[in-house]
Short mmCIF file of C-alpha atoms in Angstrom, two decimals:
data_model
loop_
_atom_site.label_atom_id
_atom_site.label_comp_id
_atom_site.label_asym_id
_atom_site.label_seq_id
_atom_site.Cartn_x
_atom_site.Cartn_y
_atom_site.Cartn_z
CA MET P 425 13.51 -7.74 16.46
CA ILE P 426 14.81 -9.58 19.54
CA LYS P 427 12.90 -12.73 18.62
CA THR P 428 14.14 -12.48 15.06
CA ARG P 429 17.72 -12.11 16.24
CA HIS P 430 17.46 -15.08 18.62
CA ALA P 431 15.88 -17.24 15.94
CA LEU P 432 18.62 -16.34 13.50
CA MET P 433 21.43 -17.07 15.95
CA ALA P 434 19.87 -20.42 16.84
CA ALA P 435 19.61 -21.30 13.18
CA LEU P 436 23.21 -20.22 12.55
CA LEU P 437 24.41 -22.41 15.43
CA THR P 438 22.42 -25.37 14.14
CA ALA P 439 23.95 -24.96 10.70
CA VAL P 440 27.46 -24.86 12.12
CA LEU P 441 26.92 -27.90 14.35
CA ALA P 442 25.43 -29.86 11.47
CA GLY P 443 28.88 -29.91 9.90
CA CYS P 444 27.68 -31.38 6.63
CA GLY P 445 25.89 -30.47 3.45
CA GLY P 446 27.98 -27.33 2.99
CA ALA P 447 28.92 -25.53 -0.21
CA GLU P 448 30.60 -27.77 -2.76
CA ALA P 449 34.01 -27.08 -4.26
CA THR P 450 35.15 -28.93 -7.35
CA THR P 451 38.10 -31.23 -6.72
CA GLY P 452 41.40 -29.41 -7.22
CA THR P 453 39.97 -25.93 -6.73
CA SER P 454 39.79 -23.72 -3.69
CA GLU P 455 36.56 -21.94 -4.60
CA VAL P 456 33.03 -23.29 -4.57
CA LYS P 457 31.80 -24.24 -8.04
CA VAL P 458 28.46 -25.88 -7.24
CA LEU P 459 25.89 -23.45 -5.84
CA ARG P 460 22.95 -24.77 -3.84
CA TYR P 461 19.68 -22.93 -4.17
CA GLN P 462 15.92 -23.15 -3.75
CA GLY P 463 13.60 -22.78 -6.72
CA SER P 464 9.89 -22.21 -7.21
CA ALA P 465 7.41 -24.66 -8.70
CA GLY P 466 6.26 -23.66 -12.18
CA ALA P 467 8.67 -20.72 -12.31
CA VAL P 468 12.18 -20.08 -13.61
CA THR P 469 14.73 -18.08 -11.63
CA TYR P 470 17.29 -15.88 -13.33
CA ALA P 471 20.03 -18.14 -12.00
CA GLU P 472 18.38 -21.03 -13.84
CA LEU P 473 18.03 -18.88 -16.95
CA ALA P 474 21.70 -17.93 -16.71
CA GLU P 475 22.67 -21.60 -16.60
CA GLU P 476 20.45 -22.37 -19.60
CA LEU P 477 21.99 -19.51 -21.60
CA GLY P 478 25.55 -20.58 -20.75
CA TYR P 479 26.31 -17.49 -18.68
CA LEU P 480 27.61 -19.28 -15.55
CA GLY P 481 30.91 -20.44 -16.99
CA ASP P 482 32.37 -23.27 -14.89
CA LEU P 483 29.68 -22.96 -12.19
CA LYS P 484 26.87 -25.45 -11.68
CA LEU P 485 23.57 -25.06 -9.83
CA LYS P 486 22.25 -27.65 -7.39
CA TRP P 487 18.51 -27.45 -6.72
CA VAL P 488 17.72 -28.49 -3.13
CA GLY P 489 13.95 -27.92 -3.18
CA ASN P 490 11.46 -25.08 -3.48
CA THR P 491 11.29 -22.07 -1.21
CA THR P 492 8.18 -21.26 0.79
CA SER P 493 8.80 -17.49 0.91
CA GLY P 494 11.43 -14.81 0.40
CA PRO P 495 12.25 -14.48 4.13
CA GLN P 496 12.68 -18.27 4.33
CA ASP P 497 14.90 -18.25 1.24
CA ILE P 498 17.35 -15.66 2.56
CA GLN P 499 17.38 -17.23 6.03
CA SER P 500 18.46 -20.48 4.36
CA ALA P 501 21.29 -18.59 2.66
CA ALA P 502 22.26 -16.80 5.89
CA THR P 503 22.51 -20.10 7.79
CA GLY P 504 24.48 -21.89 5.05
CA GLN P 505 21.76 -24.30 4.01
CA THR P 506 21.96 -22.75 0.54
CA ASP P 507 24.53 -20.53 -1.16
CA PHE P 508 22.18 -17.77 -2.33
CA GLY P 509 18.60 -16.68 -1.84
CA GLY P 510 16.26 -13.85 -2.71
CA ALA P 511 13.64 -11.76 -0.93
CA PHE P 512 11.88 -8.41 -0.68
CA ASN P 513 14.43 -5.72 0.14
CA GLY P 514 12.62 -4.84 3.37
CA ALA P 515 13.02 -8.44 4.55
CA ILE P 516 16.73 -8.20 3.76
CA VAL P 517 16.94 -5.03 5.86
CA LYS P 518 15.32 -6.80 8.82
CA LEU P 519 17.57 -9.85 8.58
CA LYS P 520 20.68 -7.68 8.30
CA ALA P 521 19.53 -5.68 11.33
CA ALA P 522 19.38 -9.01 13.19
CA ARG P 523 23.13 -9.31 12.45
CA ALA P 524 22.83 -11.81 9.62
CA PRO P 525 26.10 -11.84 7.63
CA ILE P 526 24.52 -11.24 4.21
CA LYS P 527 24.99 -8.85 1.30
CA ALA P 528 22.60 -8.14 -1.57
CA VAL P 529 24.38 -8.41 -4.93
CA VAL P 530 21.75 -8.13 -7.70
CA GLY P 531 18.05 -7.32 -8.07
CA TYR P 532 15.68 -10.09 -9.17
CA TYR P 533 12.09 -8.81 -9.13
CA GLY P 534 10.16 -5.58 -9.12
CA SER P 535 7.26 -3.63 -10.56
CA ASP P 536 6.73 -1.78 -13.83
CA ARG P 537 3.74 -0.95 -16.04
CA ASP P 538 3.45 -4.59 -17.18
CA THR P 539 4.39 -6.43 -14.00
CA PHE P 540 3.00 -5.09 -10.73
CA ASN P 541 0.90 -5.79 -7.67
CA GLY P 542 -2.51 -4.22 -7.32
CA TYR P 543 -4.83 -3.84 -4.36
CA TYR P 544 -8.35 -4.63 -5.54
CA VAL P 545 -11.93 -4.21 -4.34
CA LYS P 546 -15.25 -5.22 -5.86
CA ASP P 547 -16.71 -2.87 -8.46
CA ASP P 548 -19.64 -2.04 -6.18
CA SER P 549 -17.50 -1.60 -3.06
CA PRO P 550 -17.99 1.67 -1.15
CA ILE P 551 -14.19 1.82 -0.70
CA ARG P 552 -12.85 4.65 -2.86
CA THR P 553 -10.09 6.21 -0.77
CA ALA P 554 -7.49 5.20 1.79
CA ARG P 555 -9.69 6.57 4.57
CA ASP P 556 -12.43 4.14 3.56
CA LEU P 557 -10.10 1.28 4.56
CA ILE P 558 -10.22 2.16 8.26
CA GLY P 559 -11.80 -0.79 10.05
CA ARG P 560 -11.61 -2.94 6.90
CA LYS P 561 -9.73 -6.14 6.02
CA ILE P 562 -7.07 -6.41 3.29
CA GLY P 563 -5.72 -9.81 2.21
CA VAL P 564 -1.93 -10.23 1.90
CA ASN P 565 0.26 -13.30 1.37
CA THR P 566 2.42 -12.71 4.46
CA LEU P 567 3.08 -10.05 7.08
CA GLY P 568 6.24 -8.00 7.37
CA ALA P 569 7.08 -8.09 3.67
CA HIS P 570 6.37 -6.36 0.35
CA HIS P 571 2.60 -5.98 0.59
CA GLU P 572 2.43 -4.78 4.18
CA ALA P 573 5.10 -2.19 3.42
CA VAL P 574 3.34 -0.96 0.27
CA ILE P 575 -0.09 -0.77 1.93
CA LYS P 576 1.19 1.15 4.96
CA GLU P 577 3.14 3.53 2.75
CA TYR P 578 -0.01 4.17 0.71
CA LEU P 579 -2.05 4.85 3.85
CA LYS P 580 0.61 7.20 5.21
CA ARG P 581 0.86 9.14 1.96
CA GLN P 582 -2.91 9.50 1.89
CA GLY P 583 -2.83 11.26 5.25
CA LEU P 584 -3.86 8.57 7.73
CA THR P 585 -2.41 8.87 11.22
CA PRO P 586 -0.46 5.99 12.80
CA ASP P 587 -3.49 5.17 14.99
CA GLU P 588 -5.77 5.12 11.94
CA ILE P 589 -3.34 2.90 10.03
CA LYS P 590 -3.44 0.40 12.90
CA GLN P 591 -7.19 0.10 12.36
CA VAL P 592 -6.68 -1.28 8.83
CA GLN P 593 -6.50 -5.03 9.36
CA LEU P 594 -4.10 -7.10 7.25
CA VAL P 595 -5.22 -10.72 6.89
CA VAL P 596 -2.84 -13.43 5.73
CA ILE P 597 -4.37 -15.55 2.96
CA PRO P 598 -2.85 -17.74 0.22
CA PRO P 599 -2.74 -15.73 -3.03
CA VAL P 600 -4.78 -18.38 -4.86
CA ASN P 601 -7.69 -17.73 -2.44
CA THR P 602 -7.60 -13.92 -2.47
CA GLU P 603 -9.89 -13.30 -5.43
CA GLN P 604 -12.64 -15.56 -4.09
CA ALA P 605 -12.41 -14.05 -0.60
CA VAL P 606 -12.86 -10.54 -2.00
CA ARG P 607 -15.76 -11.56 -4.24
CA GLN P 608 -17.52 -13.32 -1.34
CA GLY P 609 -17.03 -10.39 1.01
CA GLN P 610 -14.72 -12.20 3.42
CA LEU P 611 -12.16 -9.52 2.61
CA ASP P 612 -12.82 -5.88 1.76
CA ALA P 613 -9.74 -5.69 -0.47
CA GLY P 614 -7.03 -8.06 -1.62
CA THR P 615 -3.59 -8.12 -3.16
CA LEU P 616 -3.39 -9.56 -6.67
CA GLY P 617 -0.42 -9.85 -9.02
CA GLY P 618 0.79 -11.82 -12.00
CA VAL P 619 -1.37 -14.54 -13.49
CA LEU P 620 -3.81 -14.43 -10.55
CA ARG P 621 -4.49 -10.75 -11.21
CA ASP P 622 -4.82 -11.26 -14.96
CA LYS P 623 -7.31 -14.11 -14.58
CA ALA P 624 -9.33 -12.22 -11.94
CA LEU P 625 -9.60 -9.13 -14.14
CA GLU P 626 -10.65 -11.25 -17.12
CA ARG P 627 -13.62 -12.42 -15.05
CA GLY P 628 -14.57 -8.80 -14.30
CA GLY P 629 -16.21 -7.28 -11.26
CA LEU P 630 -13.02 -5.96 -9.61
CA ARG P 631 -11.26 -2.60 -9.74
CA PRO P 632 -7.91 -1.42 -8.39
CA LEU P 633 -7.80 0.92 -5.42
CA PHE P 634 -4.09 1.50 -6.08
CA THR P 635 -1.01 -0.35 -7.34
CA ASP P 636 2.57 -0.48 -6.11
CA VAL P 637 3.87 0.98 -9.37
CA ASP P 638 1.40 3.89 -9.05
CA LEU P 639 2.87 4.56 -5.62
CA PHE P 640 6.58 4.20 -6.29
CA GLY P 641 6.98 4.23 -10.06
CA PRO P 642 9.04 1.42 -11.61
CA PHE P 643 11.25 -0.08 -8.91
CA THR P 644 13.25 -3.18 -8.05
CA ALA P 645 11.62 -4.72 -4.99
CA GLY P 646 13.80 -7.71 -4.15
CA SER P 647 17.43 -8.79 -4.32
CA ILE P 648 19.62 -11.88 -4.29
CA VAL P 649 21.87 -12.21 -1.25
CA LEU P 650 25.11 -14.06 -0.59
CA ARG P 651 26.81 -14.59 2.76
CA GLU P 652 29.65 -12.20 3.38
CA ASP P 653 32.04 -15.05 4.19
CA PHE P 654 31.08 -16.77 0.92
CA ILE P 655 31.97 -13.59 -1.00
CA ALA P 656 35.29 -13.27 0.85
CA ASP P 657 36.23 -16.93 0.32
CA ASN P 658 34.96 -17.16 -3.27
CA PRO P 659 35.59 -13.86 -5.03
CA THR P 660 35.95 -15.36 -8.51
CA THR P 661 32.87 -17.54 -8.11
CA THR P 662 30.93 -14.57 -6.78
CA ARG P 663 31.85 -12.44 -9.78
CA THR P 664 31.06 -15.24 -12.23
CA PHE P 665 27.70 -15.92 -10.59
CA VAL P 666 26.59 -12.29 -10.32
CA THR P 667 27.80 -11.54 -13.86
CA GLY P 668 25.86 -14.50 -15.25
CA PHE P 669 22.77 -13.64 -13.23
CA ALA P 670 22.92 -9.99 -14.35
CA LYS P 671 23.35 -10.98 -17.99
CA ALA P 672 20.32 -13.29 -17.71
CA VAL P 673 18.25 -10.42 -16.31
CA ALA P 674 19.45 -8.15 -19.13
CA TRP P 675 18.64 -10.87 -21.68
CA ALA P 676 15.06 -11.05 -20.37
CA GLN P 677 14.86 -7.24 -20.32
CA THR P 678 15.87 -6.95 -23.98
CA HIS P 679 14.40 -10.02 -25.71
CA SER P 680 10.84 -10.47 -26.83
CA ARG P 681 8.21 -11.85 -24.51
CA ALA P 682 7.76 -14.83 -26.85
CA GLU P 683 11.48 -15.68 -26.66
CA VAL P 684 11.55 -15.43 -22.88
CA VAL P 685 8.42 -17.53 -22.41
CA ALA P 686 9.65 -20.20 -24.83
CA THR P 687 12.96 -20.43 -22.98
CA PHE P 688 11.21 -20.67 -19.60
CA GLU P 689 8.97 -23.44 -20.96
CA ARG P 690 12.00 -25.33 -22.27
CA ILE P 691 13.76 -25.10 -18.90
CA ILE P 692 10.70 -26.36 -17.01
CA ALA P 693 10.15 -29.22 -19.47
CA GLY P 694 13.76 -30.31 -19.20
CA ARG P 695 14.25 -30.36 -15.44
CA GLY P 696 11.77 -33.13 -14.61
CA ARG P 697 10.12 -31.74 -11.49
CA ASN P 698 6.55 -32.77 -12.37
CA GLU P 699 5.27 -29.19 -12.58
CA SER P 700 3.13 -27.10 -14.88
CA ALA P 701 4.49 -24.35 -17.12
CA GLU P 702 1.12 -22.56 -17.26
CA THR P 703 2.22 -19.65 -15.06
CA VAL P 704 5.24 -18.68 -17.16
CA ARG P 705 2.98 -18.30 -20.21
CA PHE P 706 1.58 -15.19 -18.51
CA TRP P 707 5.06 -13.64 -18.05
CA LYS P 708 5.16 -10.05 -19.29
CA SER P 709 8.35 -8.40 -18.07
CA THR P 710 11.09 -8.67 -15.45
CA GLY P 711 9.73 -5.71 -13.47
CA ILE P 712 13.37 -4.96 -12.58
CA ALA P 713 14.22 -1.25 -12.81
CA GLY P 714 18.02 -1.37 -13.12
CA LYS P 715 19.73 -2.81 -16.19
CA GLY P 716 20.97 -6.28 -15.35
CA GLY P 717 19.55 -5.98 -11.83
CA LEU P 718 21.66 -3.02 -10.74
CA ILE P 719 20.56 -1.94 -7.26
CA ALA P 720 19.82 1.72 -6.46
CA PRO P 721 20.22 3.14 -2.93
CA LYS P 722 16.54 4.15 -2.75
CA GLU P 723 15.50 0.51 -3.25
CA PHE P 724 16.74 -0.12 0.28
CA GLY P 725 16.41 3.40 1.67
CA THR P 726 12.62 3.40 1.21
CA TRP P 727 12.23 0.29 3.38
CA ILE P 728 14.77 1.43 5.98
CA ASP P 729 12.66 4.56 6.45
CA TRP P 730 9.46 2.49 6.70
CA LEU P 731 10.89 0.06 9.25
CA THR P 732 12.25 2.95 11.29
CA ARG P 733 8.81 4.59 11.34
CA GLU P 734 7.30 1.24 12.37
CA GLY P 735 9.71 1.08 15.30
CA GLU P 736 11.42 -2.07 14.02
CA LEU P 737 14.73 -0.27 13.44
CA ARG P 738 16.57 2.36 15.42
CA PRO P 739 17.51 5.49 13.45
CA GLY P 740 20.85 4.82 11.78
CA GLN P 741 20.87 1.14 12.73
CA VAL P 742 21.50 0.11 9.12
CA GLU P 743 22.38 2.13 6.04
CA PRO P 744 21.98 1.18 2.35
CA ASP P 745 25.74 0.74 1.97
CA ASP P 746 25.62 -1.94 4.69
CA LEU P 747 23.09 -3.92 2.69
CA TYR P 748 24.16 -4.20 -0.93
CA THR P 749 26.96 -3.93 -3.45
CA ASN P 750 27.01 -3.52 -7.23
CA ALA P 751 30.73 -4.33 -7.30
CA PHE P 752 30.23 -7.69 -9.02
CA ASN P 753 27.62 -6.54 -11.53
CA PRO P 754 29.19 -5.80 -14.94
CA TYR P 755 26.48 -3.25 -15.75
CA ALA P 756 27.75 -1.02 -12.96
CA ALA P 757 30.67 -0.18 -15.24
CA GLY P 758 28.55 -0.10 -18.38
CA SER P 759 30.03 -3.40 -19.56
CA THR P 760 28.86 -6.99 -19.99
CA SER P 761 32.31 -8.53 -20.27
#
C-alpha cells in the first residue's frame, strides 16, 4: 500500500507539472464538453455505444489510445491524463485507499449466466476440489485484481486456511496463452472468459472447477470512475455523461443480442482503428447486475472485506459510501429522463 500511494502521488505531481493536455471545454462554456478516454482494441465501451445512440447530448468523446488494464485505466483518470476510466471494483478500493481523488459513478462489467469467468482444468486432471489446488499453479491475467480476488474467496469458502491458500500459486499469463498452457500441463488450472472460453470449450478436453457467477451469483464487478474535482467542477457534464452511459447499458440489457452485436460491428467499422470485430460477434450479455449500471453496496463491500483479510486495508479504512455514488444515474430514481 505504501508503494502504491507513493506511485500515485508521483503520478499526480507529474500530471500537474505537465500543465497541458487537460480536459477540454468548448469555447464559451465553463464545463468540459470533450471527454478523453482509453478504449480497447476490437471492443466497444458503453461510452462509445452511448455516443453512437445519441445519448451524450452536447458531449463528445476523444479517444487517446487503448488501455492496458483496468488499474492502468483508472490511474490515468486519477492523474488527469483521461477524464474517466474503468476497473475491477477491488482495484478501485485499493486506489481510493491510496488517497486517489476518485468516485465510481456507474457499473460497466460483471458476471451472469451468459457472461462469466471460469476456472478450468483438463478433463483428466486429478483436481476436483479446492484442496486439490494446494501446491498447484493457476493462470491469471494480472495479480491484485478480479481473478485473484475470486480465486482466494473460493479457496476461503471451501475451508482452506490462510497458510494453505498461500500455497496455491497464481501465475500471470496473457489470456490468449492460458488455454494452451493448461492443455500442455504448464498450468494446473487457468482462468478463461468470453470468446477465449467459448473457443476453448468448443475444442473440448476442459472442465470448470468453479465460476465466479457460481460463487457470487450475478454481480457487477467493475465501475467507471471520475475524479472528484471533475464532478465538482462539471456537475452538468457529469450528469449528462453518466445518464448517457447508463442508458447505453440499459439499451444493451434490453435489446436483442443480434441488435447489440450489429451496433458494435458498425461502431468498430466506422472508427478506423485497423482492428478486427471478431470478438464482439461472441458478445452474449452485459453481465451487469443493476439496471443501467446501478451500483449496489455489496459490489464494493465484498472486496473491502477481502482486502482487509489480505492485510492490504485497515479495518474501517474505506467504506462503500466513500467509493461510489448513484446520484447521477437516472435509474436510481426509476427514471430514464
